[in-house]
Coordinates of C-alpha atoms in Angstrom, one line a residue:
M1 CA -37.2 10.6 18.7
K2 CA -33.6 9.3 19.1
P3 CA -30.7 11.2 17.6
P4 CA -29.4 9.7 14.4
H5 CA -26.2 8.4 16.0
Q6 CA -28.2 6.5 18.6
E7 CA -30.4 4.6 16.2
S8 CA -27.8 1.9 15.7
L9 CA -27.3 1.2 19.4
L10 CA -27.8 -2.4 20.3
S11 CA -28.8 -3.8 23.6
E12 CA -26.8 -6.7 25.0
V13 CA -29.5 -9.1 23.9
E14 CA -29.6 -7.7 20.4
F15 CA -25.8 -7.8 20.1
E16 CA -25.6 -11.4 21.3
R17 CA -28.2 -12.3 18.7
L18 CA -26.3 -10.5 15.9
L19 CA -22.9 -12.0 16.9
N20 CA -24.3 -15.5 17.2
A21 CA -26.0 -15.3 13.8
A22 CA -22.8 -14.1 12.2
A23 CA -20.7 -16.8 13.9
S24 CA -23.0 -19.8 13.4
T25 CA -25.0 -19.2 10.2
H26 CA -23.9 -19.1 6.5
S27 CA -25.4 -15.6 6.1
F28 CA -23.0 -13.4 4.3
E29 CA -25.3 -10.4 5.0
T30 CA -25.2 -11.0 8.7
L31 CA -21.4 -11.1 8.8
S32 CA -21.3 -7.8 6.8
E33 CA -23.9 -6.2 9.1
T34 CA -21.7 -7.2 12.1
I35 CA -18.6 -5.6 10.6
V36 CA -20.6 -2.4 9.8
Y37 CA -21.6 -2.3 13.4
A38 CA -18.0 -2.7 14.4
R39 CA -17.1 0.4 12.4
G40 CA -19.8 2.6 14.0
P41 CA -19.9 4.7 17.1
A42 CA -22.3 2.4 19.0
C43 CA -19.9 -0.5 19.2
Q44 CA -18.1 -0.9 22.6
P45 CA -14.5 -2.1 23.0
T46 CA -15.6 -5.3 24.6
Q47 CA -18.0 -6.0 21.8
Y48 CA -15.4 -5.2 19.2
L49 CA -12.9 -7.7 20.7
R50 CA -15.7 -10.4 20.4
I51 CA -16.3 -9.4 16.8
V52 CA -12.6 -9.8 16.1
S53 CA -12.6 -13.3 17.6
M54 CA -15.5 -14.2 15.4
M55 CA -13.7 -13.0 12.3
Y56 CA -10.6 -15.0 13.3
H57 CA -12.9 -18.1 13.6
K58 CA -14.1 -17.4 10.0
L59 CA -10.4 -17.5 8.9
D60 CA -9.7 -21.0 10.4
A61 CA -7.2 -22.6 8.0
N62 CA -9.2 -25.8 8.0
K63 CA -11.9 -23.9 6.1
I64 CA -9.7 -23.2 3.1
P65 CA -11.4 -24.9 0.1
Y66 CA -9.6 -27.0 -2.5
R67 CA -9.9 -26.0 -6.1
I68 CA -9.6 -28.9 -8.5
I69 CA -9.5 -27.9 -12.2
N70 CA -11.3 -30.1 -14.7
D71 CA -12.2 -32.7 -12.1
D72 CA -15.2 -33.5 -9.9
G73 CA -14.0 -31.3 -7.1
V74 CA -15.1 -27.8 -6.1
T75 CA -16.9 -25.8 -8.7
I76 CA -16.4 -22.1 -9.2
N77 CA -19.7 -21.3 -7.5
E78 CA -18.9 -23.5 -4.5
L79 CA -15.5 -21.9 -4.3
S80 CA -17.1 -18.4 -4.3
E81 CA -19.4 -19.3 -1.5
A82 CA -16.6 -20.7 0.6
L83 CA -14.6 -17.5 0.0
D84 CA -17.3 -15.0 0.9
F85 CA -16.7 -15.3 4.7
A86 CA -12.9 -15.3 4.3
F87 CA -12.5 -12.1 2.2
T88 CA -15.2 -10.3 4.2
S89 CA -13.4 -11.1 7.4
L90 CA -10.0 -10.0 6.0
I91 CA -11.5 -6.7 4.8
G92 CA -13.3 -6.4 8.2
L93 CA -10.1 -6.9 10.2
G94 CA -8.1 -4.5 7.9
T95 CA -10.6 -1.7 8.0
T96 CA -11.9 -1.9 11.6
M97 CA -8.6 -2.6 13.5
R98 CA -7.1 0.7 12.3
I99 CA -10.2 2.5 13.6
W100 CA -10.1 0.9 17.0
L101 CA -6.3 1.3 17.5
T102 CA -6.9 5.1 17.2
K103 CA -10.3 5.2 18.9
V104 CA -9.2 3.5 22.1
N105 CA -6.1 5.0 23.6
Q106 CA -5.5 2.2 26.1
Q107 CA -2.3 0.3 26.0
D108 CA -3.9 -2.9 27.3
F109 CA -6.5 -2.8 24.6
R110 CA -4.0 -2.2 21.8
Q111 CA -1.7 -5.0 23.1
Q112 CA -4.6 -7.4 23.2
L113 CA -5.4 -6.6 19.5
A114 CA -1.7 -7.0 18.5
K115 CA -1.1 -10.2 20.4
G116 CA -4.4 -11.7 19.0
L117 CA -3.3 -10.8 15.5
R118 CA 0.1 -12.4 16.1
A119 CA -1.5 -15.6 17.5
H120 CA -3.8 -16.0 14.5
W121 CA -1.3 -14.9 11.9
P122 CA -0.2 -18.5 10.9
E123 CA -3.8 -19.4 9.8
I124 CA -4.5 -16.0 8.2
R125 CA -1.1 -16.4 6.4
Q126 CA -2.4 -19.6 4.8
W127 CA -5.5 -17.8 3.6
V128 CA -3.4 -15.0 2.1
L129 CA -1.2 -17.5 0.2
F130 CA -4.2 -19.5 -0.9
L131 CA -6.1 -16.4 -2.2
Y132 CA -3.1 -15.2 -4.1
R133 CA -2.0 -18.5 -5.6
S134 CA -5.4 -20.1 -6.3
I135 CA -7.6 -17.1 -7.0
I136 CA -5.9 -13.7 -7.7
V137 CA -3.4 -14.8 -10.3
Q138 CA -5.7 -17.4 -12.0
D139 CA -6.7 -16.0 -15.4
D140 CA -9.5 -18.6 -15.8
L141 CA -11.5 -17.4 -12.8
D142 CA -14.1 -14.6 -12.7
I143 CA -12.4 -11.2 -12.7
D144 CA -14.8 -9.9 -10.0
L145 CA -13.9 -12.7 -7.7
R146 CA -10.2 -12.2 -8.3
H147 CA -10.5 -8.5 -7.7
I148 CA -12.4 -8.7 -4.4
C149 CA -9.9 -11.3 -3.1
K150 CA -7.0 -9.1 -4.1
K151 CA -8.7 -6.2 -2.3
A152 CA -9.2 -8.4 0.8
V153 CA -5.5 -9.4 0.9
L154 CA -4.4 -5.9 0.4
E155 CA -6.7 -4.4 3.0
F156 CA -5.5 -6.9 5.6
L157 CA -1.8 -6.5 4.8
G158 CA -2.3 -2.8 5.1
L159 CA -2.2 -3.3 8.9
I160 CA 1.6 -3.8 8.4
R161 CA 1.8 0.0 8.2
D162 CA 0.6 0.5 11.8
D163 CA 3.5 0.7 14.3
R164 CA 1.2 -0.3 17.1
L165 CA 1.0 -3.8 15.6
R166 CA 4.8 -4.2 15.2
V167 CA 4.7 -7.2 17.6
W168 CA 3.1 -9.0 14.6
S169 CA 4.2 -7.1 11.5
K170 CA 8.0 -7.4 12.3
S171 CA 7.9 -11.0 11.0
V172 CA 6.6 -10.0 7.5
P173 CA 9.8 -8.5 5.9
T174 CA 11.6 -11.8 6.4
D175 CA 8.7 -14.0 5.3
R176 CA 9.8 -15.1 1.8
E177 CA 6.4 -16.3 0.6
V178 CA 4.4 -13.3 1.9
M179 CA 7.0 -10.8 0.6
K180 CA 6.7 -12.5 -2.8
V181 CA 2.9 -12.0 -2.7
I182 CA 3.3 -8.3 -1.7
S183 CA 5.9 -7.7 -4.5
D184 CA 3.7 -9.3 -7.1
L185 CA 0.6 -7.4 -6.1
W186 CA 2.6 -4.2 -6.5
F187 CA 3.6 -5.5 -10.0
L188 CA 0.1 -6.7 -10.8
E189 CA -1.3 -3.2 -10.5
I190 CA 1.0 -2.1 -13.4
R191 CA 0.7 -5.1 -15.7
D192 CA -3.1 -5.5 -15.5
P193 CA -5.2 -2.3 -15.2
R194 CA -8.2 -4.2 -13.8
F195 CA -6.4 -4.5 -10.5
S196 CA -5.8 -0.9 -9.9
S197 CA -6.3 0.3 -6.3
W198 CA -6.8 3.9 -7.4
D199 CA -10.2 5.4 -6.6
S200 CA -10.8 9.1 -6.5
M201 CA -13.9 8.7 -4.4
V202 CA -12.8 6.1 -1.8
I203 CA -9.6 5.8 0.3
N204 CA -8.3 2.3 -0.6
Q205 CA -5.3 0.5 0.6
R206 CA -2.5 0.9 -1.9
E207 CA 0.1 -1.6 -3.1
S208 CA 2.9 0.9 -2.9
A209 CA 2.1 1.7 0.7
V210 CA 2.3 -2.0 1.8
F211 CA 5.4 -2.8 -0.3
G212 CA 7.2 0.3 0.7
T213 CA 6.5 -0.2 4.4
C214 CA 7.9 -3.7 4.3
L215 CA 11.1 -2.5 2.7
L216 CA 11.6 0.4 5.1
M217 CA 10.7 -1.8 8.1
A218 CA 13.5 -4.2 7.2
F219 CA 16.0 -1.3 7.5
E220 CA 14.4 -0.1 10.7
L221 CA 14.6 -3.6 12.3
G222 CA 18.1 -4.2 10.9
V223 CA 17.2 -7.4 9.0
S224 CA 18.3 -8.3 5.5
I225 CA 16.0 -8.0 2.6
D226 CA 15.9 -11.1 0.5
W227 CA 16.5 -9.3 -2.8
E228 CA 16.9 -12.6 -4.7
N229 CA 13.4 -13.6 -3.6
I230 CA 11.9 -10.2 -4.5
L231 CA 13.6 -10.0 -7.9
S232 CA 12.4 -13.5 -8.8
V233 CA 9.0 -11.8 -9.2
F234 CA 10.5 -9.5 -11.8
L235 CA 12.3 -12.2 -13.8
R236 CA 15.5 -11.3 -11.9
D237 CA 15.8 -8.3 -14.2
P238 CA 16.8 -5.0 -12.5
E239 CA 15.6 -3.1 -15.6
L240 CA 12.1 -4.5 -15.1
I241 CA 11.8 -3.7 -11.4
A242 CA 13.2 -0.2 -12.1
K243 CA 10.7 0.3 -14.9
V244 CA 7.8 -0.9 -12.8
S245 CA 8.7 1.5 -10.0
L246 CA 8.8 4.4 -12.5
C247 CA 5.5 3.3 -14.0
H248 CA 3.9 3.6 -10.6
L249 CA 5.2 7.2 -10.3
E250 CA 4.1 7.9 -13.9
G251 CA 0.7 6.5 -13.2
E252 CA 0.2 8.7 -10.1
I253 CA 1.5 11.8 -11.8
S254 CA -1.0 11.2 -14.7
H255 CA -3.9 12.1 -12.4
G256 CA -2.9 15.8 -12.5
D257 CA -5.0 17.6 -10.0
E258 CA -6.2 14.3 -8.5
L259 CA -2.9 13.5 -7.0
D260 CA -2.7 10.9 -4.2
L261 CA 0.3 12.5 -2.5
F262 CA 0.5 9.8 0.1
C263 CA 1.0 7.1 -2.6
I264 CA 3.5 9.3 -4.4
T265 CA 5.5 9.5 -1.2
C266 CA 5.4 5.7 -0.9
D267 CA 6.5 5.3 -4.5
L268 CA 9.5 7.6 -3.8
Q269 CA 10.3 5.5 -0.7
I270 CA 10.4 2.4 -2.8
I271 CA 12.7 3.9 -5.3
S272 CA 14.8 5.2 -2.4
V273 CA 15.3 1.6 -1.1
L274 CA 15.7 0.0 -4.5
S275 CA 18.5 2.5 -5.3
Q276 CA 20.6 0.9 -2.6
L277 CA 21.3 -1.9 -5.1
E278 CA 23.8 -0.7 -7.6
N279 CA 22.3 -2.6 -10.6
I280 CA 18.8 -1.2 -9.9
R281 CA 20.2 2.2 -9.3
L282 CA 22.0 2.2 -12.6
A283 CA 18.7 1.0 -14.3
L284 CA 16.9 3.9 -12.7
M285 CA 19.5 6.3 -14.0
R286 CA 19.2 4.9 -17.5
Q287 CA 15.4 5.2 -17.3
G288 CA 15.4 8.9 -16.2
V289 CA 14.4 8.8 -12.6
V290 CA 15.6 12.4 -12.1
K291 CA 13.1 13.6 -14.7
A292 CA 10.3 11.9 -12.8
A293 CA 11.5 13.4 -9.6
A294 CA 11.6 16.9 -11.1
E295 CA 8.0 16.4 -12.5
I296 CA 6.8 15.5 -9.1
L297 CA 8.3 18.6 -7.6
A298 CA 6.8 20.7 -10.4
L299 CA 3.4 19.2 -9.8
I300 CA 3.6 19.9 -6.1
V301 CA 4.6 23.6 -6.5
G302 CA 2.5 24.1 -9.6
R303 CA 5.3 25.5 -11.7
E304 CA 7.4 24.3 -14.6
W305 CA 11.1 23.4 -14.2
K306 CA 12.5 26.8 -15.1
G307 CA 13.5 30.2 -13.8
E308 CA 13.3 30.7 -10.1
M309 CA 12.2 27.1 -9.4
Q310 CA 15.4 25.9 -11.1
M311 CA 17.7 28.2 -9.2
D312 CA 15.9 27.4 -5.9
A313 CA 16.4 23.7 -6.5
L314 CA 20.1 23.8 -7.3
P315 CA 21.4 23.9 -3.7
F316 CA 20.0 20.5 -2.7
L317 CA 19.7 18.8 -6.0
S318 CA 23.4 19.4 -6.6
Q319 CA 24.2 18.0 -3.1
A320 CA 22.2 14.9 -3.9
L321 CA 24.2 14.4 -7.1
E322 CA 27.5 15.2 -5.5
P323 CA 28.6 11.5 -5.3
F324 CA 28.3 11.3 -9.1
G325 CA 30.5 14.3 -9.7
A326 CA 27.7 16.6 -10.7
S327 CA 28.0 20.3 -10.0
R328 CA 25.5 23.2 -10.1
A329 CA 27.1 24.3 -13.4
D330 CA 26.4 20.8 -14.8
L331 CA 22.8 21.1 -13.8
V332 CA 22.3 24.5 -15.3
A333 CA 24.1 23.5 -18.5
C334 CA 21.9 20.5 -18.8
G335 CA 18.8 22.7 -18.6
G336 CA 17.7 21.0 -15.4
P337 CA 18.1 17.5 -14.0
S338 CA 16.6 15.7 -17.0
W339 CA 19.7 13.6 -17.8
V340 CA 20.6 10.7 -15.4
F341 CA 19.9 10.3 -11.8
S342 CA 20.1 7.7 -9.0
L343 CA 19.0 9.7 -6.0
P344 CA 20.6 7.4 -3.4
L345 CA 18.2 8.3 -0.6
R346 CA 18.5 7.0 2.9
P347 CA 16.0 4.2 3.4
A348 CA 14.6 5.7 6.6
S349 CA 13.6 9.0 4.8
T350 CA 10.0 10.0 4.5
C351 CA 10.5 10.8 0.8
A352 CA 12.9 12.4 -1.6
C353 CA 11.9 15.9 -0.6
S354 CA 12.2 15.3 3.1
R355 CA 15.7 13.8 2.8
L356 CA 17.0 16.6 0.7
G357 CA 15.5 19.2 3.0
S358 CA 16.7 17.6 6.2
G359 CA 20.1 19.3 6.3
T360 CA 20.4 23.1 6.7
E361 CA 17.7 25.6 7.6
V362 CA 18.3 27.2 4.2
R363 CA 17.2 24.1 2.4
R364 CA 14.2 23.8 4.7
Q365 CA 13.2 27.3 4.0
T366 CA 13.5 26.6 0.3
L367 CA 11.2 23.6 0.6
K368 CA 8.8 25.7 2.6
K369 CA 8.9 28.4 0.0
W370 CA 8.0 25.9 -2.7
G371 CA 5.1 24.5 -0.6
V372 CA 6.6 21.0 -0.6
L373 CA 6.4 20.7 3.2
Q374 CA 2.7 21.5 3.0
G375 CA 2.3 19.0 0.3
L376 CA 3.8 16.3 2.4
E377 CA 1.6 17.2 5.3
A378 CA -1.4 16.8 3.0
A379 CA 0.0 13.5 2.0
K380 CA 0.0 12.3 5.6
G381 CA -3.7 13.0 5.7
H382 CA -4.4 10.8 2.7
S383 CA -5.7 13.7 0.7
R384 CA -8.2 12.8 -2.0
R385 CA -10.1 14.6 -4.7
T386 CA -13.6 13.7 -6.0
T387 CA -13.3 14.0 -9.8
Q388 CA -13.1 10.7 -11.6
V389 CA -10.1 10.2 -13.9
S390 CA -9.4 7.6 -16.5
E391 CA -7.8 4.4 -15.2
T392 CA -7.5 2.8 -18.6
R393 CA -5.4 5.6 -20.1
R394 CA -3.0 5.6 -17.1
F395 CA -2.3 1.9 -17.3
Q396 CA -2.2 1.6 -21.0
R397 CA 0.6 4.1 -21.0
A398 CA 2.4 2.3 -18.1
R399 CA 2.1 -1.1 -19.7
S400 CA 3.4 0.2 -23.0
N401 CA 6.7 0.8 -21.3
L402 CA 7.0 -2.7 -20.0
P403 CA 9.1 -5.4 -21.8
E404 CA 7.2 -8.0 -23.7

């Protein structure tokens, strides 16, 4: 009897049959089966490269359907059939490429994947824009179709986070249309609870991770962020984008013991970058960002903001507030940092905690004492819990804070 891990091994003939069926037929199941094989241990590097080529073929821009409302054009059912292969291929690329970039430690193999992605990006980009404009934001379409298309776009764009694909991803922060899509998907998670990417059972790609990576990448590459373009998604209102960023943090904090520390880190990165703009920084101050930061620290260390925790925090919190004329005495007098705050973090920082602890060894030991460093290490591993929490309550609270 074969060991369990060998039961999925395919001979060359069997693999050719599977690949040809996925490439030439209209079988959604066959395509899905091929992608599952690509994720498994039996798939070989040369086989995976051929599967990737097949998925690129499914994303030929000439296959983008046309949706004509109230006319004799494509019906919703026909549209759904045309989209099956596209969103499955996007999810397939997004989930398998990360596996293989780690699995095969060969520079030539990684470069081949990166160059292939860059070469096919113009057509994939058209699919991303089509799915966003014609499906995801269209209220009259089936919510399940809209949700799976949003998941597909997000899973694929999650590849932006991998530095080994920088030859492709470096063009994204300066792409006005794609950045607008990324910004609005980040906004959509707050304004409509049905599009939440949170799942206590499964590690999904998160909007904050994609949006935050693009913002930080712009600073790393030395390119300008088109703030006018991004703010157009938020009605050009600094108060609104500040509120959305804090709603993301509030939503993550509301999970209690089910914290997604990695996503919290990304939300802090976004606030760090947004605070570089004075009008947004002032909006964050007015809306109490320091209180949110203190709550995050309290959650990580499992203590309330008082006593020893307060005194431990004073050395680096007062340093962060120094540009605003705040002293340790001010912090103590205010009963903690619950008044106003901008936290003008450096864009390249890992998160608020890492920036504040990057100076002296004293501050580093303070962070270590709190357990914050361990918390961040856990975040890097995408720590998850398994208890289900209420999505509806989280987003109802977040939405109630948004302007009408």
